Tab-separated table of C-alpha atoms and ligand atoms in Angstrom:
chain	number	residue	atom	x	y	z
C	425	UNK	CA	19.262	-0.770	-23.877
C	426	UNK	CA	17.657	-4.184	-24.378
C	427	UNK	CA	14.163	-4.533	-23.319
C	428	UNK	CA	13.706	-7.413	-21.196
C	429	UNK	CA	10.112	-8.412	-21.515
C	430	UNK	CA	8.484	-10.803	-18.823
C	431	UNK	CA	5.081	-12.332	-18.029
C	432	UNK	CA	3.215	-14.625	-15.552
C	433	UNK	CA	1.120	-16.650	-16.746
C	434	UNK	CA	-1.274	-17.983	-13.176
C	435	UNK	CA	-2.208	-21.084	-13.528
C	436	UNK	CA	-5.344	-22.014	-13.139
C	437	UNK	CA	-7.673	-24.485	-15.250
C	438	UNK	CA	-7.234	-25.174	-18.626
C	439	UNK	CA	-6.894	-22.567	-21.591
C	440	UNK	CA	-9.415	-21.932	-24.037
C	441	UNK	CA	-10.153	-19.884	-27.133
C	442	UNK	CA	-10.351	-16.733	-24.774
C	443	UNK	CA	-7.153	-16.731	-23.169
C	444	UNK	CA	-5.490	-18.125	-26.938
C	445	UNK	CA	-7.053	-15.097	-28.237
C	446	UNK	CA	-6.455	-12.602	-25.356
C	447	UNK	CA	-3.291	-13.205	-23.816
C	448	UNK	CA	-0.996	-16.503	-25.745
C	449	UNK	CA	-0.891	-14.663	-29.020
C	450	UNK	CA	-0.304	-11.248	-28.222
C	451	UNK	CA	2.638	-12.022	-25.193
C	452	UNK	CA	4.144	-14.519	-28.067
C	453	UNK	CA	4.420	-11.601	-30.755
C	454	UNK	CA	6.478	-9.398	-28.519
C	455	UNK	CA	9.215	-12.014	-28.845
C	456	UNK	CA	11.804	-10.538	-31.160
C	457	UNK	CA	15.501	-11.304	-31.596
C	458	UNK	CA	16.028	-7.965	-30.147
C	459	UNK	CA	14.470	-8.556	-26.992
C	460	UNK	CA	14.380	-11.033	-24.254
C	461	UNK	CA	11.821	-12.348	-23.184
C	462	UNK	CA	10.849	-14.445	-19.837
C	463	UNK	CA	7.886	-16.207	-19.565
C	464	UNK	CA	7.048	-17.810	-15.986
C	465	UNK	CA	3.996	-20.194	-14.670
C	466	UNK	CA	3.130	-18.658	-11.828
C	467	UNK	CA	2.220	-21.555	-9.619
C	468	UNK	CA	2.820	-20.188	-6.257
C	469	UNK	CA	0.181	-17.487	-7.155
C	470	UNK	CA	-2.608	-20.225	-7.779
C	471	UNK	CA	-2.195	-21.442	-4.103
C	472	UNK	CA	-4.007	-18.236	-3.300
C	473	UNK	CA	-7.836	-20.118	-4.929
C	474	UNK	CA	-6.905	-23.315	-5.551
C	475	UNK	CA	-6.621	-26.000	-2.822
C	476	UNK	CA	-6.594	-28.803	-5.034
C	477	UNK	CA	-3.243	-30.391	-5.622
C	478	UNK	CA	-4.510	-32.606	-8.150
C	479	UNK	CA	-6.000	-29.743	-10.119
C	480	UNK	CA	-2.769	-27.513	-9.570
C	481	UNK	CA	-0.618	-29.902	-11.020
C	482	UNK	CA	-3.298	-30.367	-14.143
C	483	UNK	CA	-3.052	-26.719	-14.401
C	484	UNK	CA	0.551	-26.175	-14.786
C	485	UNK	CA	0.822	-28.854	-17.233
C	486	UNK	CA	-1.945	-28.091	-19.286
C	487	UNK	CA	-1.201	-24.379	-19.330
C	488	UNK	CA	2.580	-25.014	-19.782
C	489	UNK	CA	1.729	-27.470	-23.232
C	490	UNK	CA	-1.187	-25.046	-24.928
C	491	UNK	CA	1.835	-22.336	-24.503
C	492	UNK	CA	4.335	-24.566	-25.957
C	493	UNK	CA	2.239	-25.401	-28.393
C	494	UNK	CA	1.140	-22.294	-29.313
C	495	UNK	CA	4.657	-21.587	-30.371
C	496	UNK	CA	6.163	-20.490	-27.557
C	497	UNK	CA	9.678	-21.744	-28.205
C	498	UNK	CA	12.062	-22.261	-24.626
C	499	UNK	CA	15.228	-21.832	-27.385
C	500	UNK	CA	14.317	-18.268	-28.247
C	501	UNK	CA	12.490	-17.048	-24.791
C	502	UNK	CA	13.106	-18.174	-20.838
C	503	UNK	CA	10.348	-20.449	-19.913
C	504	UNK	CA	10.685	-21.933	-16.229
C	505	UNK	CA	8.378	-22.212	-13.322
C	506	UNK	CA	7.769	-19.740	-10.294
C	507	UNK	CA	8.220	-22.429	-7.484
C	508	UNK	CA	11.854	-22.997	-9.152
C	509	UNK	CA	13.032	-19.893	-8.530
C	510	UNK	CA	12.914	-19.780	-4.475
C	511	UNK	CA	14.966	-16.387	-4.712
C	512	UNK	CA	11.652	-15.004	-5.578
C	513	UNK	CA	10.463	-16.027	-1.999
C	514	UNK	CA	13.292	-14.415	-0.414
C	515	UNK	CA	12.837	-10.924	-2.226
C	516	UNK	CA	9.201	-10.884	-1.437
C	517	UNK	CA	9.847	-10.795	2.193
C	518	UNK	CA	12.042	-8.220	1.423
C	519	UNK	CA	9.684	-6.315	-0.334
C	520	UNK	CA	7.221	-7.104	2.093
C	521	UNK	CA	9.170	-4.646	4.473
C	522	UNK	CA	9.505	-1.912	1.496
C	523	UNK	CA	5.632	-2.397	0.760
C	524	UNK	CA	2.867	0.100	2.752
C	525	UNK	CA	-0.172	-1.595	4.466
C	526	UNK	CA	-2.179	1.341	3.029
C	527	UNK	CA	-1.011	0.626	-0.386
C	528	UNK	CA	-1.743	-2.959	-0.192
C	529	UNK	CA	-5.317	-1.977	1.324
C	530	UNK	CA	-6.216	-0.524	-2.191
C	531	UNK	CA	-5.532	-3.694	-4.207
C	532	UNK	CA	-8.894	-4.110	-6.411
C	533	UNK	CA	-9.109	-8.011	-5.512
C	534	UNK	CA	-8.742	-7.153	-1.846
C	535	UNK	CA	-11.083	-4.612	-1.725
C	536	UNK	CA	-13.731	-6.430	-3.759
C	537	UNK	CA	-13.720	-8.862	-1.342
C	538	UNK	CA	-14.026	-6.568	1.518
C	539	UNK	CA	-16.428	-4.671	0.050
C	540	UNK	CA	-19.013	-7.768	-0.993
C	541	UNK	CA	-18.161	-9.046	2.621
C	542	UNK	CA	-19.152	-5.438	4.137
C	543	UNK	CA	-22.509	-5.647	2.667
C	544	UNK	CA	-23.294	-8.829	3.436
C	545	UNK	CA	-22.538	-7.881	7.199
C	546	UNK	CA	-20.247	-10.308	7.250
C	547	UNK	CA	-17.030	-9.994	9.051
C	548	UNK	CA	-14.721	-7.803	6.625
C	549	UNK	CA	-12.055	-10.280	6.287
C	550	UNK	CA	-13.699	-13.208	5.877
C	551	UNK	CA	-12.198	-15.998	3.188
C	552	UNK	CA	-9.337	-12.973	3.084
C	553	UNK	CA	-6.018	-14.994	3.273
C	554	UNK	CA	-2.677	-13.124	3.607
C	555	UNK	CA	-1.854	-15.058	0.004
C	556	UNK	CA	-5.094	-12.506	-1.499
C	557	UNK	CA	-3.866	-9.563	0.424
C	558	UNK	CA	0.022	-9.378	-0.323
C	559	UNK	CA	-0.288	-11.328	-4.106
C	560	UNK	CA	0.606	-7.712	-5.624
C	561	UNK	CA	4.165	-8.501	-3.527
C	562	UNK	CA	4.733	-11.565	-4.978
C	563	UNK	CA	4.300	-10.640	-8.517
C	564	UNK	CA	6.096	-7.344	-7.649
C	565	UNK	CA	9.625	-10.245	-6.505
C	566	UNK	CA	8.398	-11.878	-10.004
C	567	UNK	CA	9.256	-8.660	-11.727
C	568	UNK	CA	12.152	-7.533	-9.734
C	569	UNK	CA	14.266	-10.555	-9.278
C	570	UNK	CA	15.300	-10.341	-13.277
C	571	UNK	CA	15.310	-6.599	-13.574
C	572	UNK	CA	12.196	-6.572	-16.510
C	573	UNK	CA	12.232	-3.351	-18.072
C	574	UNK	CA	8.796	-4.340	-19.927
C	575	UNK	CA	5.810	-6.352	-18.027
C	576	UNK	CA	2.757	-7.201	-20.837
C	577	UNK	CA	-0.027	-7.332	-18.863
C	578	UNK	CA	-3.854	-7.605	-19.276
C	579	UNK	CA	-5.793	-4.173	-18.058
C	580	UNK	CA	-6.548	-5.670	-14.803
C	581	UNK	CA	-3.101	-5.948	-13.491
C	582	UNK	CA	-2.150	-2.038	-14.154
C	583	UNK	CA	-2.547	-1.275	-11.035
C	584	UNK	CA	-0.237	-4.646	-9.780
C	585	UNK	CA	2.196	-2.861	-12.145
C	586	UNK	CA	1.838	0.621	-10.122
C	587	UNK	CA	2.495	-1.079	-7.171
C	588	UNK	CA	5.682	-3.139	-8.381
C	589	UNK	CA	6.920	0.389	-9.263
C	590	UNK	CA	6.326	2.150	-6.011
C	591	UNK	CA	7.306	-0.848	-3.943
C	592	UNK	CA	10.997	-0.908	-5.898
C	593	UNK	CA	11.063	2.817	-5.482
C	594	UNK	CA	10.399	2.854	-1.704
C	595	UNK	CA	13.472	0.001	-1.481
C	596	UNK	CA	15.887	1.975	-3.924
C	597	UNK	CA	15.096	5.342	-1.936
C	598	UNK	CA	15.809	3.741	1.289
C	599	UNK	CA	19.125	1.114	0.625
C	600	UNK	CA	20.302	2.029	-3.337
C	601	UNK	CA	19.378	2.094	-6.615
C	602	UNK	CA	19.759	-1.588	-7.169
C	603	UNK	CA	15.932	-2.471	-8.205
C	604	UNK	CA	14.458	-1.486	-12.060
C	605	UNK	CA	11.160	-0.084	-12.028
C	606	UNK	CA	9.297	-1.844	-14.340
C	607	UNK	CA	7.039	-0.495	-17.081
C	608	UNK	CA	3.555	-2.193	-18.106
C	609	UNK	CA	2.263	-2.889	-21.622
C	610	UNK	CA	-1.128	-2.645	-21.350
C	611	UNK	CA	-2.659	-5.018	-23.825
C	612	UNK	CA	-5.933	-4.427	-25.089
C	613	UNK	CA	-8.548	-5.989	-22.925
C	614	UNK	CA	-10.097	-8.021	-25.617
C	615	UNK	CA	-13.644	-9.585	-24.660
C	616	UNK	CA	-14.488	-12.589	-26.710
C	617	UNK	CA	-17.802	-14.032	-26.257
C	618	UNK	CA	-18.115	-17.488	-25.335
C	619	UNK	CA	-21.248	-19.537	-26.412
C	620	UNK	CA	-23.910	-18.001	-24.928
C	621	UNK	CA	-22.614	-14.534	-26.104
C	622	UNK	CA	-21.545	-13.625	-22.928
C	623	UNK	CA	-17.571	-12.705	-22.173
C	624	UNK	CA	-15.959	-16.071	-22.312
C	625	UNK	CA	-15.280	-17.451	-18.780
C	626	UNK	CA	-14.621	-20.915	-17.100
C	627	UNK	CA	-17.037	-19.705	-14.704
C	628	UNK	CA	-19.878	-19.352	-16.873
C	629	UNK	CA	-19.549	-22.421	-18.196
C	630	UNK	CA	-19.590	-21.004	-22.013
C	631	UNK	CA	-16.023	-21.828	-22.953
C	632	UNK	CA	-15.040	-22.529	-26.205
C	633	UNK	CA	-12.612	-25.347	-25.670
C	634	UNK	CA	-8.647	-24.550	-27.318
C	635	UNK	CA	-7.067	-28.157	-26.922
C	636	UNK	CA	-9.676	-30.365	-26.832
C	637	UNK	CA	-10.645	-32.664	-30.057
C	638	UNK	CA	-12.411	-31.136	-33.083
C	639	UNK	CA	-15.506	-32.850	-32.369
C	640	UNK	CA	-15.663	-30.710	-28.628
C	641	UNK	CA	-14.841	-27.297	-30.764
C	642	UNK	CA	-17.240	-28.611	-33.574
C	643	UNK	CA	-20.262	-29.356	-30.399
C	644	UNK	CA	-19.396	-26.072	-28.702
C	645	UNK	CA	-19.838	-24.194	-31.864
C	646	UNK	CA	-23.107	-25.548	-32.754
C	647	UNK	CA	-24.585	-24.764	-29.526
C	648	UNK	CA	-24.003	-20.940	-29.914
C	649	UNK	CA	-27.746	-19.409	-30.040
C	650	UNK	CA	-28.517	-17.139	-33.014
C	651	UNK	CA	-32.321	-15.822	-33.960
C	652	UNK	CA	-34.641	-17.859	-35.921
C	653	UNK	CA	-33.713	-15.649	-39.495
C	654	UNK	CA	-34.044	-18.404	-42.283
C	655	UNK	CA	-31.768	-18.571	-44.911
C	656	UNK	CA	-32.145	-16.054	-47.041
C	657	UNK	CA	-33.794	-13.598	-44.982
C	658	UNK	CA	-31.137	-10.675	-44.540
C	659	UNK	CA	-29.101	-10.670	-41.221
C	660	UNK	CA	-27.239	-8.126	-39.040
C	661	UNK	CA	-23.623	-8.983	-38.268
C	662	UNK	CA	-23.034	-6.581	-35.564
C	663	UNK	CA	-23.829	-8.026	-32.104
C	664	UNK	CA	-23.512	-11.014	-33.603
C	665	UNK	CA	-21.327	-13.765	-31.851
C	666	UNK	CA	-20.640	-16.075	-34.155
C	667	UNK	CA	-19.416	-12.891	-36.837
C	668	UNK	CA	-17.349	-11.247	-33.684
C	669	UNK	CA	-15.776	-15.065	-33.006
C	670	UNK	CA	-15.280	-15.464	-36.898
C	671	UNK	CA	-13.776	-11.726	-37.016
C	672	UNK	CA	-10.797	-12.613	-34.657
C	673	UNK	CA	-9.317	-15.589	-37.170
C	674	UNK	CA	-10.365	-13.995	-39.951
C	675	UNK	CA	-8.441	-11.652	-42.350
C	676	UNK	CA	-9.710	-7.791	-43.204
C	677	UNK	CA	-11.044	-9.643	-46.943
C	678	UNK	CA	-12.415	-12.884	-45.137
C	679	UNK	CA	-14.364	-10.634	-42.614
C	680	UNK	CA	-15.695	-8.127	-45.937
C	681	UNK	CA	-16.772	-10.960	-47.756
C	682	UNK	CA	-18.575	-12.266	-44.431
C	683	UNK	CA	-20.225	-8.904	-43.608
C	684	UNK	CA	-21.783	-9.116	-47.369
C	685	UNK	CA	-22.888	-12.917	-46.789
C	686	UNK	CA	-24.918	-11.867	-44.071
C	687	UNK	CA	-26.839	-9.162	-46.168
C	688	UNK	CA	-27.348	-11.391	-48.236
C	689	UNK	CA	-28.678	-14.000	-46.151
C	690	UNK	CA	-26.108	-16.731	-45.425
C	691	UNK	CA	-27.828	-19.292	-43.156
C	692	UNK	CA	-26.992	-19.855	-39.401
C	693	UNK	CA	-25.786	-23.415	-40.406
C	694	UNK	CA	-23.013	-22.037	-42.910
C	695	UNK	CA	-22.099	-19.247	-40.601
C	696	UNK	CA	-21.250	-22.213	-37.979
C	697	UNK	CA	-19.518	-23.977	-40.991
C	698	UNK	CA	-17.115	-21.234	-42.078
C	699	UNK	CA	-16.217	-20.330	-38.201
C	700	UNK	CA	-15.697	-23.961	-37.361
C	701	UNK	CA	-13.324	-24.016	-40.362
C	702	UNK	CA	-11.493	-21.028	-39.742
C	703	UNK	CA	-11.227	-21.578	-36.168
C	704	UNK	CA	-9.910	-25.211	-36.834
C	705	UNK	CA	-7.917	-24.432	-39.668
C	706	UNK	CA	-5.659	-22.311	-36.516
C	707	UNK	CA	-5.335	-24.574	-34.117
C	708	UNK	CA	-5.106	-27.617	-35.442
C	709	UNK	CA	-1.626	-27.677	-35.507
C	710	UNK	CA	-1.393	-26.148	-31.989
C	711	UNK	CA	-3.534	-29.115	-30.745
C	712	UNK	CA	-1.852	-31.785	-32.648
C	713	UNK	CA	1.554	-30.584	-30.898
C	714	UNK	CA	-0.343	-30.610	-27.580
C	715	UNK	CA	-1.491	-33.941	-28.003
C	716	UNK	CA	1.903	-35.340	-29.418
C	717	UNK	CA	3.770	-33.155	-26.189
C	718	UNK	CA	0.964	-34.746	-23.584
C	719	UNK	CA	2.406	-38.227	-24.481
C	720	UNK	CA	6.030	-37.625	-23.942
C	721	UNK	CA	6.746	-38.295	-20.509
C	722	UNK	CA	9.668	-35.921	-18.535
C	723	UNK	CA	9.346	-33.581	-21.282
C	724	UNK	CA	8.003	-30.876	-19.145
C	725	UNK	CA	10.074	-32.007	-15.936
C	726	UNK	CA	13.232	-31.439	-18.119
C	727	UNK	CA	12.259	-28.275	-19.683
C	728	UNK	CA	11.621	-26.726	-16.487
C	729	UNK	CA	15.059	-27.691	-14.938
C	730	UNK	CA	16.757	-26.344	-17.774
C	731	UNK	CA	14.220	-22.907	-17.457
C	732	UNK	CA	15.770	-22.647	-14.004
C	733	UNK	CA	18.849	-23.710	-14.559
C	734	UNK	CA	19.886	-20.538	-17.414
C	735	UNK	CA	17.502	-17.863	-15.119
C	736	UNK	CA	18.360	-19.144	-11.557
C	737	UNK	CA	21.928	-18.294	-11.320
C	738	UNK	CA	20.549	-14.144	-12.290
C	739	UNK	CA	17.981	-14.314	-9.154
C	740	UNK	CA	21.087	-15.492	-7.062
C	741	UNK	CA	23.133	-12.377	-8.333
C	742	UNK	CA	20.489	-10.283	-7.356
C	743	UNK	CA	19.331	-11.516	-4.146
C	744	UNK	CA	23.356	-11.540	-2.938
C	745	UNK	CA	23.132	-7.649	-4.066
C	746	UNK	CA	19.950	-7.053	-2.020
C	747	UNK	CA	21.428	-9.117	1.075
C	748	UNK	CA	24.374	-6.786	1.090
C	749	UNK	CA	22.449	-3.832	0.859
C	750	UNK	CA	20.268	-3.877	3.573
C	751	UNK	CA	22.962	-5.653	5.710
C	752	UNK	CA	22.812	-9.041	5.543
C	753	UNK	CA	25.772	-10.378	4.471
C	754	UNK	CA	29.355	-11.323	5.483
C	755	UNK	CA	30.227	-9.339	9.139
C	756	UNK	CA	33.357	-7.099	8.261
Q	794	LIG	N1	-1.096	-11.618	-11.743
Q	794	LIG	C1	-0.943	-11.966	-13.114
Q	794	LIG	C2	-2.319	-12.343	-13.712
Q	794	LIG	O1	-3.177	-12.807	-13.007
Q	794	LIG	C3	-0.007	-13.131	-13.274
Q	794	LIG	C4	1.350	-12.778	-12.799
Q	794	LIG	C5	1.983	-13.217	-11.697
Q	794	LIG	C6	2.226	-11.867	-13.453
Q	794	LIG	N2	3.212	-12.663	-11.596
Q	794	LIG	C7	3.386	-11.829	-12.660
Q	794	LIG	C8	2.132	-11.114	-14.631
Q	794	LIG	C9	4.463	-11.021	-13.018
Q	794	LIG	C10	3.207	-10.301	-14.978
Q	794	LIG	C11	4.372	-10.262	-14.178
Q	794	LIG	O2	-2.505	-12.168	-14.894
C-alpha cells in the first residue's frame, strides 16, 4: 500500500535556523514519488497562544514562504491550510464524543500547566482554555480526515500520536472500521544551540535568523560567545557551539578537516568565517526565493485555494462516511 505521509506545521512566529534544521529538512526528504505526502499550516491550532491577528496572519505567511522556499514543491506534495478544510471541524466534534476525559487529562501541555498552576496555589485551571485541553483532538481530525498512514512528528508529539490512535480505535470499535490508525515517525529531536549556546528558541531570544538578510545571519553569528583562546593556542571542539552549528551544514570531510583546525589553533574569528560561509552558502538560495515569493502578491492566496481545492473534495468523502455511520444522514 502507498504510504500517505502528513504533517502540521503550527504556526507561530517566524522560522529560523532551528526549525530549518529540525523539522523543514527532514519532513521535505520523506517526499518520494512513491509516497504522498500532505503538508498542512495548522492555523486553527495557533488560536490556542496567539491572540494577535496581525501576528497570526504574519505567521502563516512567513511560515508558508520559508517552506516553499525551502523546496517544498505544492506540484509534487499537498500543501493547503487547516482553516480551509472545515471538514476537519466537523470530525473533531465527532471525535470529541469518541475521545475519554481521562485520556485528555494526561496530555503533557495540559498537565504542565496544571501542575505549575498547583504549586503556585493558584486555581488549577487557570489560563487553561478548552483550545489547550482538547488540541490533541484537533490534530487527531488533522490526521484522520485524509486517512495518513505515516505522521512525521518531532518527539514531543508521540504521545498526540498515541492519542490519535486510541481516539480512531474507540470510534472504529463502536460504529465501523472506517478510520486508519495512524503511525508516527519519530524524528530525532535534534537540539541546535542558538547564540548563547543554549537550545535555540524564540523565547530565549538567541535565534539564529533563517530568512532574514546576510548581514542579520552575519551579526547573529558574531555575537556567539567563545573563550578568550588566541589564535594559535589549541582548542577543544566538543561543547563547542560554533563547531556543533558548523557540524550540521557541513560534510563528514568538512567537519574532519574542522576538528584538526581546532587542534591546531584556528582563531575564533575564522571559525565565525567558515560557519558564516557554510551556513550562507545553504540558504542563500532559500532566502532569495523567499524574498522574490514575499513580493508577489496573491501568490499564497492562490496556492492555498488550489491546496484545498485537490484535498477538500477527500475530507467531504470521508465526513459523508462518518455521518452515515453514526446516523446522521438521509432518514430511510
Ligand atoms: N501539534 C503539532 C506540533 O506542534 C502540529 C500539528 C497539528 C500536527 N496538527 C498536526 C502534526 C497533525 C502532525 C499531524 O508540532
Amino acid at each position: 500500500m502507498r504510504k500517505r505521509i502528513l504533517t502540521g506545521i503550527t504556526t507561530t512566529g517566524t522560522p529560523h535556523i532551528g526549525n530549518y534544521l529540525g523539522a523543514i529538512k527532514p519532513a521535505l526528504e520523506l517526499v518520494a514519488p512513491d509516497n504522498d505526502s500532505y503538508f498542512f499550516l495548522a492555523d486553527y491550532h495557533a488560536l490556542i497562544k496567539q491572540t494577535n491577528p496581525t501576528e497570526i496572519e504574519a505567521s502563516v505567511k512567513n511560515v508558508a514562504l520559508a517552506w516553499l522556499s525551502s523546496g517544498l514543491d505544492p506540484s509534487k506534495s499537498h500543501f493547503y491550510r487547516q482553516s480551509d478544510i472545515p471538514e476537519v471541524h466537523e470530525l473533531t466534534w465527532i471525535l470529541n464524543c469518541s475521545a475519554a476525559k481521562g485520556l485528555l487529562n494526561r496530555a503533557h501541555a495540559y498537565k504542565a500547566i496544571v501542575a505549575e498552576n498547583t504549586q503556585s496555589g493558584s486555581d488549577e485551571d487557570k489560563a487553561v482554555n478548552m483550545g489547550l485541553f482538547s488540541y490533541p483532538v484537533l490534530m487527531a481530525a488533522d490526521i484522520l480526515i485524509f486517512s495518513a498512514t505515516h505522521v512525521p512528528v518531532g518527539p514531543d508529539q508521540a504521545q498526540h500520536m498515541e492519542m490519535a490512535r486510541d481516539i480512531a480505535g474507540k470510534f472504529n470499535h463502536a460504529y465501523s472500521n472506517i478510520l486508519t490508525l495512524p503511525e508516527a515517525i519519530i524524528q530525532n529531536d535534534i537540539s541546535v544551540p542558538g547564540n548563547d549556546g543554549r537550545k535555540m528558541s524564540k523565547s530565549y531570544n538567541n535565534i539564529i535568523p533563517f530568512l532574514s538578510t546576510e548581514k542579520a545571519l552575519q551579526k547573529s553569528i558574531a555575537k556567539i560567545i567563545t573563550n578568550s583562546l588566541e589564535p594559535g593556542q589549541p582548542k577543544d571542539h566538543a561543547a563547542c557551539t560554533l563547531f556543533q552549528l558548523y557540524s550540521f551544514f557541513a560534510t563528514d570531510d568538512q567537519i574532519e578537516a574542522m576538528k584538526q583546525a581546532y587542534k591546531e589553533g584556528i582563531s575564533w574569528g575564522d571559525v565565525k568565517k567558515d560557519l558564516f560561509n557554510i551556513i550562507n552558502n545553504e540558504i542563500l538560495p532559500i532566502r532569495e526565493k523567499y524574498f522574490e515569493l514575499k513580493e508577489q502578491k496573491d501568490f499564497l492566496n492562490d496556492l492555498f485555494s488550489d491546496g484545498a481545492h485537490k484535498v477538500r473534495p477527500q475530507a467531504q468523502e470521508l465526513i459523508g462516511k462518518l455521518r452515515e455511520a453514526v446516523g446522521i444522514s438521509n432518514i430511510v
